[in-house]
XYZ file of C-alpha atoms in Angstrom:
443
model
C -31.286 -3.504 105.726
C -27.935 -3.875 107.435
C -25.209 -1.281 107.344
C -23.182 -3.533 105.087
C -26.114 -3.861 102.677
C -26.662 -0.095 102.539
C -22.980 0.447 101.832
C -23.101 -2.111 99.026
C -26.104 -0.380 97.432
C -24.410 3.028 97.597
C -21.200 1.629 96.093
C -23.183 -0.032 93.308
C -24.982 3.246 92.573
C -21.725 5.168 92.369
C -20.220 2.461 90.190
C -23.161 2.622 87.781
C -22.869 6.424 87.550
C -19.166 6.358 86.863
C -19.455 3.494 84.380
C -22.214 5.383 82.524
C -20.108 8.538 82.397
C -17.117 6.594 81.143
C -18.954 4.698 78.393
C -17.216 4.780 75.031
C -18.654 6.194 71.825
C -19.533 3.504 69.281
C -18.558 4.759 65.851
C -19.463 3.016 62.619
C -17.879 3.776 59.269
C -20.957 5.624 57.993
C -21.231 7.686 61.185
C -17.547 8.593 61.034
C -17.835 9.626 57.382
C -20.854 11.827 58.095
C -19.129 13.471 61.050
C -16.004 14.187 59.013
C -18.068 15.564 56.128
C -19.966 17.835 58.549
C -16.659 19.139 59.969
C -14.863 19.487 56.631
C -13.723 23.031 55.819
C -13.376 22.037 52.168
C -17.075 21.116 51.940
C -18.045 24.341 53.715
C -15.974 26.354 51.231
C -17.657 24.495 48.365
C -21.068 25.421 49.823
C -19.957 29.059 50.040
C -18.856 28.967 46.391
C -22.325 27.747 45.359
C -23.956 30.626 47.231
C -21.492 33.031 45.634
C -22.355 31.762 42.149
C -26.078 32.056 42.896
C -25.551 35.663 43.997
C -23.711 36.306 40.719
C -26.759 34.973 38.868
C -28.983 37.402 40.768
C -26.627 40.214 39.798
C -26.661 39.169 36.121
C -30.463 38.895 36.068
C -30.743 42.336 37.666
C -29.518 43.826 34.372
C -32.833 42.771 32.787
C -34.879 45.101 34.984
C -35.306 48.848 35.169
C -32.949 51.007 37.201
C -33.921 54.186 39.045
C -31.390 56.824 40.099
C -32.022 59.943 42.130
C -29.891 63.062 42.598
C -30.190 66.088 44.879
C -27.845 69.077 44.670
C -27.529 72.344 46.602
C -25.163 75.107 45.402
C -24.215 78.532 46.759
C -22.783 80.950 44.214
C -19.757 82.895 45.446
C -18.847 86.404 44.178
C -15.226 85.807 43.339
C -14.358 89.544 43.111
C -15.975 90.410 46.437
C -17.052 87.357 48.452
C -18.864 89.567 51.007
C -21.382 90.693 48.383
C -23.991 88.741 46.595
C -23.672 87.958 42.920
C -25.085 90.496 40.465
C -24.607 92.221 37.117
C -24.469 96.019 36.415
C -26.252 96.786 33.141
C -25.425 100.080 31.309
C -28.211 102.689 30.667
C -28.735 101.413 27.160
C -30.090 98.156 28.628
C -32.310 99.974 31.142
C -34.913 100.804 28.518
C -35.156 97.157 27.620
C -36.361 96.516 31.132
C -38.578 99.555 31.832
C -39.257 102.921 30.158
C -38.680 104.664 33.508
C -35.159 103.249 33.633
C -34.335 104.254 30.101
C -31.463 106.599 31.024
C -30.344 104.768 34.193
C -27.940 101.954 34.876
C -29.530 98.816 36.325
C -28.123 96.266 38.803
C -29.547 92.760 38.451
C -28.983 90.467 41.408
C -28.447 86.760 40.683
C -29.782 84.417 43.360
C -26.918 82.885 45.330
C -28.699 79.654 46.374
C -29.821 76.947 44.008
C -31.421 73.588 44.714
C -31.883 70.808 42.172
C -33.469 67.395 42.574
C -34.126 64.798 39.930
C -35.003 61.193 39.303
C -34.265 59.104 36.220
C -35.201 55.574 35.148
C -34.054 53.270 32.366
C -35.297 49.872 31.212
C -33.427 47.657 28.717
C -35.703 46.591 25.877
C -33.392 44.585 23.671
C -29.635 43.960 24.056
C -29.043 41.453 21.212
C -27.794 38.753 23.611
C -25.566 40.774 25.922
C -27.626 40.064 29.028
C -28.992 36.668 27.983
C -25.580 35.166 27.278
C -24.146 36.690 30.453
C -26.911 34.973 32.438
C -26.222 31.655 30.676
C -22.526 31.881 31.563
C -23.353 32.425 35.242
C -25.795 29.481 35.209
C -22.950 27.328 33.927
C -20.771 28.692 36.734
C -23.412 27.565 39.262
C -23.400 24.055 37.802
C -19.607 24.082 37.947
C -19.648 25.014 41.637
C -22.218 22.290 42.363
C -20.128 19.685 40.537
C -17.046 20.965 42.357
C -18.821 20.418 45.659
C -19.635 16.848 44.629
C -15.986 16.302 43.693
C -14.885 17.704 47.048
C -17.457 15.579 48.862
C -16.141 12.424 47.202
C -12.577 13.295 48.180
C -13.605 13.960 51.778
C -15.579 10.705 51.968
C -12.609 8.781 50.581
C -10.267 10.407 53.110
C -12.754 9.689 55.913
C -12.919 6.003 54.983
C -9.131 5.942 54.784
C -8.631 7.341 58.287
C -11.343 5.028 59.679
C -9.852 1.845 58.246
C -6.352 3.032 59.110
C -7.387 3.442 62.749
C -9.144 0.077 62.649
C -6.035 -1.532 61.169
C -3.861 -0.102 63.948
C -6.234 -1.755 66.446
C -5.641 -5.081 64.732
C -1.892 -4.500 64.533
C -1.792 -3.922 68.302
C -3.629 -7.236 68.829
C -1.277 -9.083 66.458
C 1.828 -7.559 68.067
C 0.505 -8.305 71.561
C -0.265 -11.933 70.672
C 3.180 -12.277 69.072
C 4.860 -10.942 72.222
C 2.837 -13.199 74.504
C 3.813 -16.237 72.416
C 7.494 -15.372 72.866
C 7.009 -14.843 76.612
C 5.207 -18.176 76.833
C 8.141 -19.881 75.101
C 10.504 -18.353 77.661
C 8.376 -19.652 80.532
C 8.222 -23.134 78.961
C 11.979 -23.141 78.532
C 12.545 -22.176 82.151
C 9.970 -24.699 83.436
C 11.581 -27.513 81.463
C 14.844 -26.969 83.324
C 16.886 -26.912 80.101
C 17.772 -23.262 79.902
C 20.326 -23.461 77.106
C 22.225 -20.156 77.062
C 21.879 -19.750 73.290
C 18.121 -20.363 73.436
C 17.700 -17.973 76.342
C 19.607 -15.189 74.569
C 17.645 -15.697 71.370
C 14.302 -15.672 73.189
C 15.225 -12.566 75.205
C 16.310 -10.803 72.018
C 13.109 -11.873 70.303
C 11.000 -10.600 73.212
C 12.771 -7.228 73.207
C 12.149 -6.789 69.486
C 8.489 -7.727 69.884
C 8.080 -5.310 72.777
C 9.290 -2.548 70.463
C 6.831 -3.703 67.779
C 3.996 -3.538 70.307
C 5.079 -0.103 71.538
C 5.229 1.223 67.957
C 1.825 -0.305 67.195
C 0.242 1.412 70.217
C 1.819 4.737 69.274
C 0.523 4.461 65.705
C -2.929 3.492 66.997
C -3.087 6.511 69.305
C -1.918 8.786 66.482
C -4.553 7.425 64.088
C -7.315 7.821 66.674
C -6.288 11.392 67.442
C -6.436 12.264 63.748
C -9.837 10.592 63.444
C -11.153 12.597 66.401
C -9.796 15.864 64.992
C -11.398 15.322 61.594
C -14.705 14.108 63.070
C -14.933 16.885 65.672
C -14.811 14.443 68.613
C -13.385 15.523 71.950
C -9.896 14.166 72.571
C -10.915 12.783 75.969
C -13.782 10.811 74.431
C -13.119 7.094 74.137
C -14.059 5.772 70.712
C -14.835 2.204 69.687
C -14.825 1.491 65.952
C -17.682 -0.941 65.411
C -17.171 -1.913 61.752
C -14.908 -4.927 61.247
C -12.769 -5.899 58.285
C -14.950 -8.123 56.057
C -14.106 -11.797 55.856
C -15.195 -11.897 52.201
C -15.401 -9.316 49.425
C -17.834 -9.284 46.520
C -16.535 -8.918 42.982
C -17.067 -5.657 41.078
C -18.181 -6.016 37.479
C -16.224 -4.084 34.871
C -18.318 -1.277 33.424
C -17.939 1.896 31.442
C -17.487 5.189 33.238
C -20.450 7.359 32.227
C -19.967 10.630 34.073
C -17.800 12.217 36.752
C -17.955 15.566 38.569
C -14.715 16.540 36.846
C -16.267 15.994 33.416
C -19.311 17.987 34.440
C -17.093 20.843 35.601
C -15.176 20.920 32.322
C -18.366 20.611 30.230
C -19.934 23.562 32.007
C -16.661 25.437 31.723
C -16.872 25.072 27.936
C -20.482 26.292 28.007
C -19.598 29.220 30.247
C -16.784 30.518 28.045
C -18.826 30.034 24.881
C -21.660 32.106 26.403
C -19.191 34.766 27.487
C -17.749 34.853 23.973
C -21.252 35.357 22.489
C -21.921 38.100 25.044
C -18.633 39.788 24.096
C -19.451 39.646 20.361
C -22.873 41.155 21.118
C -21.070 44.324 22.227
C -20.788 45.150 18.491
C -24.581 45.446 18.363
C -26.750 48.324 19.679
C -28.660 48.404 22.948
C -32.266 49.612 22.946
C -33.625 51.036 26.195
C -36.573 53.101 27.456
C -35.693 56.193 29.492
C -37.621 58.649 31.676
C -36.647 61.492 34.004
C -38.115 64.218 36.221
C -36.241 67.312 37.518
C -37.111 70.117 39.917
C -35.087 73.397 40.150
C -35.411 76.202 42.706
C -33.258 79.281 43.427
C -33.291 82.359 45.677
C -31.095 85.041 47.258
C -31.290 83.365 50.688
C -31.457 79.707 51.635
C -34.872 80.023 53.266
C -36.256 81.956 50.305
C -35.513 79.340 47.645
C -38.953 77.785 47.930
C -41.001 80.990 48.365
C -41.879 80.820 44.718
C -42.655 77.698 42.770
C -39.552 76.256 41.203
C -39.245 75.081 37.684
C -40.020 71.469 36.765
C -39.242 69.327 33.788
C -39.991 65.755 32.781
C -39.349 63.565 29.758
C -39.537 60.043 28.495
C -38.265 58.353 25.397
C -36.351 55.530 23.780
C -32.552 55.493 23.513
C -30.435 53.505 21.093
C -26.809 53.085 22.143
C -24.518 52.032 19.317
C -20.783 51.278 19.719
C -18.713 52.998 17.053
C -15.078 52.419 17.970
C -13.605 50.395 20.855
C -9.983 50.119 19.792
C -10.325 46.352 19.203
C -11.301 45.589 22.826
C -14.552 43.847 21.864
C -12.868 41.516 19.382
C -10.015 40.774 21.803
C -12.382 39.898 24.660
C -14.439 37.627 22.418
C -11.282 35.881 21.190
C -10.007 35.334 24.746
C -13.275 33.730 25.814
C -13.404 31.560 22.695
C -9.848 30.306 23.317
C -10.700 29.599 26.957
C -13.587 27.463 25.728
C -11.275 25.625 23.335
C -8.758 24.958 26.121
C -11.518 23.630 28.396
C -12.735 21.389 25.569
C -9.248 19.891 25.201
C -9.019 19.397 28.980
C -12.353 17.582 28.891
C -11.190 15.250 26.131
C -7.977 14.482 28.057
C -9.839 13.931 31.331
C -12.253 11.476 29.709
C -9.359 9.332 28.530
C -7.409 9.449 31.807
C -10.346 9.047 34.210
C -11.789 6.180 32.191
C -8.454 4.395 32.445
C -8.162 5.161 36.183
C -11.661 3.821 36.775
C -10.969 0.668 34.793
C -7.686 0.127 36.662
C -9.370 0.687 40.027
C -11.869 -2.105 39.294
C -9.107 -4.385 38.025
C -6.971 -3.688 41.100
C -9.888 -4.439 43.417
C -10.648 -7.767 41.713
C -6.931 -8.640 41.550
C -6.479 -8.063 45.289
C -9.687 -9.935 45.975
C -8.532 -12.931 43.934
C -5.244 -13.038 45.877
C -7.073 -12.935 49.183
C -7.888 -16.656 49.316
C -4.271 -17.643 48.581
C -2.957 -15.234 51.205
C -5.469 -16.495 53.767
C -4.433 -20.078 53.062
C -0.747 -19.170 53.425
C -1.492 -17.513 56.764
C -3.393 -20.591 58.007
C -0.508 -22.861 56.997
C 1.936 -20.559 58.779
C -0.221 -20.755 61.913
C -0.128 -24.567 61.747
C 3.630 -24.511 61.232
C 4.015 -22.269 64.267
C 1.847 -24.610 66.355
C 4.045 -27.560 65.275
C 7.186 -25.600 66.181
C 5.739 -24.705 69.573
C 5.018 -28.376 70.300
C 8.488 -29.426 69.134
C 10.097 -26.666 71.158
C 8.180 -27.744 74.265
C 9.407 -31.306 73.668
C 12.980 -30.121 73.223
C 13.110 -31.145 69.557
C 13.902 -27.708 68.088
C 15.752 -24.544 69.024
C 14.532 -21.068 69.908
C 16.031 -19.844 66.653
C 13.743 -21.999 64.541
C 10.748 -21.041 66.710
C 11.552 -17.343 66.259
C 11.832 -17.739 62.492
C 8.467 -19.503 62.256
C 6.934 -16.901 64.573
C 8.290 -14.073 62.405
C 6.833 -15.716 59.313
C 3.399 -15.949 60.928
C 3.626 -12.319 62.079
C 4.511 -11.147 58.581
C 1.617 -13.068 57.032
C -0.799 -11.697 59.648
C 0.349 -8.200 58.724
C 0.178 -8.970 54.987
C -3.372 -10.306 55.326
C -4.453 -7.245 57.284
C -2.804 -4.915 54.777
C -4.458 -6.778 51.890
C -7.907 -6.271 53.438
C -7.178 -2.586 53.898
C -6.036 -2.265 50.269
C -9.152 -4.046 49.004
C -11.416 -1.741 50.992
C -9.604 1.377 49.775
C -9.708 0.064 46.189
C -13.476 -0.196 46.552
C -13.533 3.386 47.863
C -11.502 4.477 44.819
C -14.101 2.927 42.527
C -16.815 4.829 44.410
C -14.893 8.086 44.239
C -14.324 7.820 40.504
C -17.540 6.308 39.252
C -20.586 6.704 41.450
């Protein structure tokens, strides 16, 4: 192989490496949505709220089971009158005979051990609480369902926002192409005018003004495109230096959506479970009027001695017991009734919110379908208007090249085509986002 051939191979290898490293990321709508959902702090917070509610259920269920408590205490008795001496009691002679006949006429000093050690263990097991625990558990289960429905609501919002930013970025791509084509048409008209050798001053000024305005439009379109792409990358967790190519295109046609009744939404589920939760809490509060039956058991060990190391020389005393306890509320100052009333009113308020939400969301869902079909029906007319405007612009270009019309008329026709291109693009975006609204509300 010649030196030139070797050099060509090396250059080709380097070119392939650099082109591979610089390849852009293809990003579809579904991939972008999944990336944004995975990066969403709102979804992560919703997941944390579900785990929190599940932990609350574990805590509520723990009240069903037995509890064991242990205590250990050491005490040293201090002689307040003379701290340097140990504790004791001087008994008069009259008490000596009660202790021993030999001490009948003598005073007696009884020393009280200074060190005491106590250890004990107790256990209790609820037997029947008349609904206190059961209704508390039901309220927490409703809270879990609320947090799960809230996550679904959050997920729908995030998916809608993800689709919005994707189609917004895609639309800015198309706007850049439209603005660039519009500018090139004006530049082509200027070249044709100069080549024809009939550079009328008025036409030249108009074309130059038109070109300047279209250059600004193109510059604004590029700025908006870069801004939209940066936002998309931030939300999707994509590196800013990564080049992204949006692979999904605006559809040429849109299918109709049949009008149907809204059956269920996450918001309705949240409010329904909110009613259930407060009703369970109200029942649990009213159950506070009723007694609590529980089994109890305990064991205690007690040792004492004059010195710390002598406490356990002799066997200490022990005690143990078991039994059944009935705890009955007698007077609470009205707290039980007040708590039950508050929970009942919270349930009533949630019930009213549910009724209101069903009316409003049903109307929003119905309007979203109607808006989608309305925009879809207008699409054909708008597309036809755009095609006619393109033909009109082509006629004006031919007439301008033949010297049969002015730059002013050409600019007006060009502006009309540009506006219809933008209107058609905006209509497609609105149709797509209307479809996303239907998904967010009803699926």
